Short mmCIF file of C-alpha atoms in Angstrom, two decimals:
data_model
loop_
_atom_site.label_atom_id
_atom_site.label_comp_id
_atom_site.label_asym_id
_atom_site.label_seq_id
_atom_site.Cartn_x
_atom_site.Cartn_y
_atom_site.Cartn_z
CA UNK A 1 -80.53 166.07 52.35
CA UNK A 2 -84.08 167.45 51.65
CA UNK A 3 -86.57 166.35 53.60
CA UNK A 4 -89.00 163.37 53.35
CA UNK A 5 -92.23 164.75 51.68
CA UNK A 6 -95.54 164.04 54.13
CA UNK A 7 -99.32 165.73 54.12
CA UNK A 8 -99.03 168.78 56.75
CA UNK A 9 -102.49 167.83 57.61
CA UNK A 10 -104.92 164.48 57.38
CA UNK A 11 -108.13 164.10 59.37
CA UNK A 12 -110.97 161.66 60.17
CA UNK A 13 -113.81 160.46 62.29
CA UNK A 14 -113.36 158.20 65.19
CA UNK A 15 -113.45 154.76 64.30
CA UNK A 16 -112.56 155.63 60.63
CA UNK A 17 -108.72 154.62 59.41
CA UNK A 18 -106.65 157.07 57.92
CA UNK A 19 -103.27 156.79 56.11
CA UNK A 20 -100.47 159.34 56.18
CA UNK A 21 -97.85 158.95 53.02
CA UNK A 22 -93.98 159.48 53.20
CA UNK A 23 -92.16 160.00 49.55
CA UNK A 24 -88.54 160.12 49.37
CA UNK A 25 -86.29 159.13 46.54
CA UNK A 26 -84.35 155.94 45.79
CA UNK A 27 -81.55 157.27 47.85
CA UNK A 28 -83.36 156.76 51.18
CA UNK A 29 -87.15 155.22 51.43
CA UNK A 30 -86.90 153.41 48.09
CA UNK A 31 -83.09 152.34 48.93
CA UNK A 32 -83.45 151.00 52.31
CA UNK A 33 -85.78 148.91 54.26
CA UNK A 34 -85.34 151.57 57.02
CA UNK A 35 -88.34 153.44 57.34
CA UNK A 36 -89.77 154.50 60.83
CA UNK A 37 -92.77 157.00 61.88
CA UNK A 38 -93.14 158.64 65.27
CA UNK A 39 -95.99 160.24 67.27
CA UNK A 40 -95.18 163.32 68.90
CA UNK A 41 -98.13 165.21 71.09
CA UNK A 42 -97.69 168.70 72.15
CA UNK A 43 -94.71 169.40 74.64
CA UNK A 44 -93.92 165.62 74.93
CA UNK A 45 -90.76 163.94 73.31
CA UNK A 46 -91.50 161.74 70.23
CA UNK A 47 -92.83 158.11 70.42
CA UNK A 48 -91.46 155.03 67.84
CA UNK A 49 -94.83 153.51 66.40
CA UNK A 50 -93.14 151.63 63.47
CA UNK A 51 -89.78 150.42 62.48
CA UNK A 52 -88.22 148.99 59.04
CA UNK A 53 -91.21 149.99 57.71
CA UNK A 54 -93.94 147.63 59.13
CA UNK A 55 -92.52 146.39 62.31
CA UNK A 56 -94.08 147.65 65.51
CA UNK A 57 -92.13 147.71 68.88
CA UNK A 58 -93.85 146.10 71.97
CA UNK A 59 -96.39 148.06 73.51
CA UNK A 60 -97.78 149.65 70.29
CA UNK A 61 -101.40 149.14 69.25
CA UNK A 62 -101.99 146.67 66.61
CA UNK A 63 -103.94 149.85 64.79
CA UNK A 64 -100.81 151.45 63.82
CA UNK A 65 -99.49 149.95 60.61
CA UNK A 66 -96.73 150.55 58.16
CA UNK A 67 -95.87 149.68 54.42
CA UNK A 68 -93.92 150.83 51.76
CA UNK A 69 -94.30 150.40 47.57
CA UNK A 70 -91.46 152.52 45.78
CA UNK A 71 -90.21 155.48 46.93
CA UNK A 72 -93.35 156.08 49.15
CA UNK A 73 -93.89 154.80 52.77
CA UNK A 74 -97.40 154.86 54.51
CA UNK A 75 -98.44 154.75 58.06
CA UNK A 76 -102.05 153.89 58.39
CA UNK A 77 -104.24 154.12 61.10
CA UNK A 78 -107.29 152.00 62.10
CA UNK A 79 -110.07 152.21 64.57
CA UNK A 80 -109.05 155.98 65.43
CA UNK A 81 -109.41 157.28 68.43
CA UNK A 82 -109.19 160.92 70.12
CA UNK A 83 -105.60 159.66 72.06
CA UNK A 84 -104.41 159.64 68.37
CA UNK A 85 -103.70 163.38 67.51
CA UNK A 86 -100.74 164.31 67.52
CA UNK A 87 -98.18 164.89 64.82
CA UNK A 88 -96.19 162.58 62.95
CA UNK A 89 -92.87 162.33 61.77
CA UNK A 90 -91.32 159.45 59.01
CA UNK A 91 -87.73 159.04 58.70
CA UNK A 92 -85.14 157.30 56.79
CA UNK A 93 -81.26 156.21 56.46
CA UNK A 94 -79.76 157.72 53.20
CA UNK A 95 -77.07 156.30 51.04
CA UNK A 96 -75.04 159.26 52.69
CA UNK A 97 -74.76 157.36 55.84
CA UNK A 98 -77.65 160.14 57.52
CA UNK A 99 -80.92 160.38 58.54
CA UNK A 100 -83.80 161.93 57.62
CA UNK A 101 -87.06 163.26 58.41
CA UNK A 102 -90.29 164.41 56.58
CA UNK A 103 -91.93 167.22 57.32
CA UNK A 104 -94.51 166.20 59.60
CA UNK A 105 -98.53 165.31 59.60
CA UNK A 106 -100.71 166.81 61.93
CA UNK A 107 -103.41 164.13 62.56
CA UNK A 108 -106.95 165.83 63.65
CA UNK A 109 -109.74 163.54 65.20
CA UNK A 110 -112.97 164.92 64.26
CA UNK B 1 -85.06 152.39 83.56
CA UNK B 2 -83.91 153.30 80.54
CA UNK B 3 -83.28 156.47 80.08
CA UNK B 4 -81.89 159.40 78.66
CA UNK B 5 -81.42 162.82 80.57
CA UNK B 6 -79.94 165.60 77.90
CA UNK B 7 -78.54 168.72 79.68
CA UNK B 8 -76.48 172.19 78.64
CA UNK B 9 -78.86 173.75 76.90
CA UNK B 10 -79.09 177.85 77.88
CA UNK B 11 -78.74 181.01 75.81
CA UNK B 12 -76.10 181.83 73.72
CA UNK B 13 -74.65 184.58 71.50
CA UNK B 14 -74.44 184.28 67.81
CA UNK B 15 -71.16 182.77 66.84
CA UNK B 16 -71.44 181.31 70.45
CA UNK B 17 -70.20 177.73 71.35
CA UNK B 18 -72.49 175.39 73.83
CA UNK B 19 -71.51 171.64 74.77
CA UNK B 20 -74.72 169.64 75.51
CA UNK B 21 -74.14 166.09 77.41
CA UNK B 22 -77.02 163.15 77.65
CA UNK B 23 -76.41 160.76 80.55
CA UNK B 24 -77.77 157.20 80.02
CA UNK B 25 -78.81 155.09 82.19
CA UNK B 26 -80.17 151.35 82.35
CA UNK B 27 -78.97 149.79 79.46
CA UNK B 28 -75.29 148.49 77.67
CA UNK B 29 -74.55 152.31 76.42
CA UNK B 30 -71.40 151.17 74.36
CA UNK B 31 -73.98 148.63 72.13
CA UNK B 32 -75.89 151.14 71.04
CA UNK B 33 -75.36 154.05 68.32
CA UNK B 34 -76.59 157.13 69.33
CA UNK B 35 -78.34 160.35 67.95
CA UNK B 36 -78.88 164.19 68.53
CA UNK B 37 -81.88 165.16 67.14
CA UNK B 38 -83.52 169.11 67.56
CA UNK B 39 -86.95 170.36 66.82
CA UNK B 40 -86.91 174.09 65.99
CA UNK B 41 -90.00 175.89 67.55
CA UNK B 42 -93.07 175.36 66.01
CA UNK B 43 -91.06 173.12 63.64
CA UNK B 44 -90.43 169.62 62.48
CA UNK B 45 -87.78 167.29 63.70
CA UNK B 46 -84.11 167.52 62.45
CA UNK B 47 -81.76 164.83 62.64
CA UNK B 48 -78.46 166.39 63.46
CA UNK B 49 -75.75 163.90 64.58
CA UNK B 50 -74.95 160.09 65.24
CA UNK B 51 -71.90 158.21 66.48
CA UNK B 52 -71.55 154.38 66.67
CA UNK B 53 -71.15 152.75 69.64
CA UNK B 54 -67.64 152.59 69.81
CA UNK B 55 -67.48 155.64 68.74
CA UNK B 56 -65.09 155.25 65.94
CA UNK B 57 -67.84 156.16 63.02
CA UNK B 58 -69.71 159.47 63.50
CA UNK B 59 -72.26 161.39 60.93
CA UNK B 60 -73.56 164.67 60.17
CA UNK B 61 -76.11 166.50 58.47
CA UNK B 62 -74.93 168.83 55.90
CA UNK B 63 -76.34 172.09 58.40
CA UNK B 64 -74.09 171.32 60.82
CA UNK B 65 -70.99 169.59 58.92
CA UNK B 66 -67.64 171.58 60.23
CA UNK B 67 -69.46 173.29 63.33
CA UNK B 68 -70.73 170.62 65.21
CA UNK B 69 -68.97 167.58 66.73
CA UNK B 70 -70.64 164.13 68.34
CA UNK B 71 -68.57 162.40 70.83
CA UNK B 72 -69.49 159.49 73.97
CA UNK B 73 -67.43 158.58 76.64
CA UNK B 74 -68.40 154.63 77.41
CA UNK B 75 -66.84 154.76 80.79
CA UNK B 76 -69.10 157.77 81.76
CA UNK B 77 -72.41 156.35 79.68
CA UNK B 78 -72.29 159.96 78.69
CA UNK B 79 -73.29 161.36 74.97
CA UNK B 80 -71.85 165.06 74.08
CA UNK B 81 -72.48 167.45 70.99
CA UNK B 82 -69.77 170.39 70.79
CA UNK B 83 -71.73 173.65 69.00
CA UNK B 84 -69.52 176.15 67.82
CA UNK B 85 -70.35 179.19 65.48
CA UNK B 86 -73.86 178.39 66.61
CA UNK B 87 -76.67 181.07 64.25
CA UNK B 88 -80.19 181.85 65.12
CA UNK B 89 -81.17 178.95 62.97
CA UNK B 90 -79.71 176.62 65.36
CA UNK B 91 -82.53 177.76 67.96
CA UNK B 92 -84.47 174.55 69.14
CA UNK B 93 -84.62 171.94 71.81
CA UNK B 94 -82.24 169.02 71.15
CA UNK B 95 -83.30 165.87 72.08
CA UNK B 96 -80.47 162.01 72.52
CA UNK B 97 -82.30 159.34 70.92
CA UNK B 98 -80.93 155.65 71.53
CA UNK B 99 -82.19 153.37 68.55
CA UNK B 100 -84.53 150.16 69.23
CA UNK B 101 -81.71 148.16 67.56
CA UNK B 102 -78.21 149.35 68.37
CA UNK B 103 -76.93 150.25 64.63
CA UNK B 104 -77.57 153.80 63.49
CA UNK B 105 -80.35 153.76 61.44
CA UNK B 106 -82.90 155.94 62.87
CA UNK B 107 -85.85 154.17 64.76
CA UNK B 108 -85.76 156.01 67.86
CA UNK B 109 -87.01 154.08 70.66
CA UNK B 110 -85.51 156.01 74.03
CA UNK B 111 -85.56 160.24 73.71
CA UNK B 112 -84.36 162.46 76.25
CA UNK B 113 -86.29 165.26 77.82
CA UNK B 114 -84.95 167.65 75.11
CA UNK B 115 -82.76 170.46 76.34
CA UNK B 116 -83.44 173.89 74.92
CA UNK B 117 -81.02 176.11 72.96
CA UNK B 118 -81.13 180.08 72.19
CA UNK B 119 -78.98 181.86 69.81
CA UNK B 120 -79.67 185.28 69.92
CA UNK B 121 -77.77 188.48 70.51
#
């Protein structure tokens, strides 16, 4: 079960879009349509932006947007803003019936 | 409200056990899978555990096979994870996490407040 492989850190200027990648293997991000990312700021629990890769639960700005070619998922970004950094964490289901994560991306707003 | 309130946490000696509950609240508890999930300090997030909602089918991650154990009681709304032969490395705050869509495959949409747990002699 090793973890999902993401940037530690990506950065840009408000306004700009960004786009943080999440590589796995065929046994979870290339296997399944069952990527999600999460936002997590400091101290707080995390936050679902996307689901099954490109799917975003009510509530969550159209500026968060998912994809997925291969074994590589992407969440991108547009229009960012200063309420955007935070961290953020992919995941995946496995062929082993578990879950997991990827390291984490630490999104800075210059 | 939905919600999820995680609780048990505390300090504990290596080799230790520690049974953490999650209370739900607002929603059908028994249609939903559910999840443990612990952050390590300073750390990333972990998936640890999941049971379906009948709790018939449960899963682990390989770090915690043998030593850990999911369980729910439906009539109680109630989520538990037994720790036994807990190590240092099992320091973090554990977090329930109810899915968006009530099969287990990830896509958290409700966490709990996270409870905290020490190992350490």
């Amino acid at each position: 079960q090793s973890a999902l492989t993401q940037p530690a850190s990506v950065s840009g200027s408000p306004g700009q879009s960004i786009t943080i990648s999440c590589t796995g293997t065929s046994s979870d991000v290339g296997g399944y349509n069952y990527v999600s990312w999460s936002q997590q700021h400091p101290g707080k629990a995390p936050k679902l932006m996307i689901y099954d890769v490109s799917n975003r639960p009510s509530g969550v700005s159209n500026r968060f947007s998912g994809s997925k070619s291969g074994n590589t998922a992407s969440l991108t970004i547009s229009g960012l803003q200063a309420e955007d950094e935070a961290d953020y964490y992919c995941s995946s289901y496995t062929r082993s019936n578990t879950l997991v994560f990827g390291g984490g991306t630490k999104v800075t707003v210059l | 409200e939905v919600q999820l309130v995680d609780s048990g946490g505390g300090l504990v000696q290596p080799g230790g056990s520690l049974r953490l509950s999650c209370a739900a609240s607002g929603f059908t508890f028994n249609s939903y899978a559910m999840s443990w999930v612990r952050q390590a300090p300073g750390k990333g997030l972990e998936w640890v555990s999941a049971v379906s909602g009948s709790g018939a089918g449960t899963y682990y991650a390989d770090s915690v096979k043998g030593r850990f154990t999911i369980s729910r009681d439906n009539s109680k709304d109630t989520l538990y994870l037994q720790m036994n032969s807990l190590r240092p490395e099992d320091t973090a705050v554990y977090y329930c996490a109810r899915p968006l869509i009530g099969v287990f495959r990830g896509a958290f949409e409700i966490w709990g407040q996270g409870t905290m747990v020490t190992v350490s002699s």
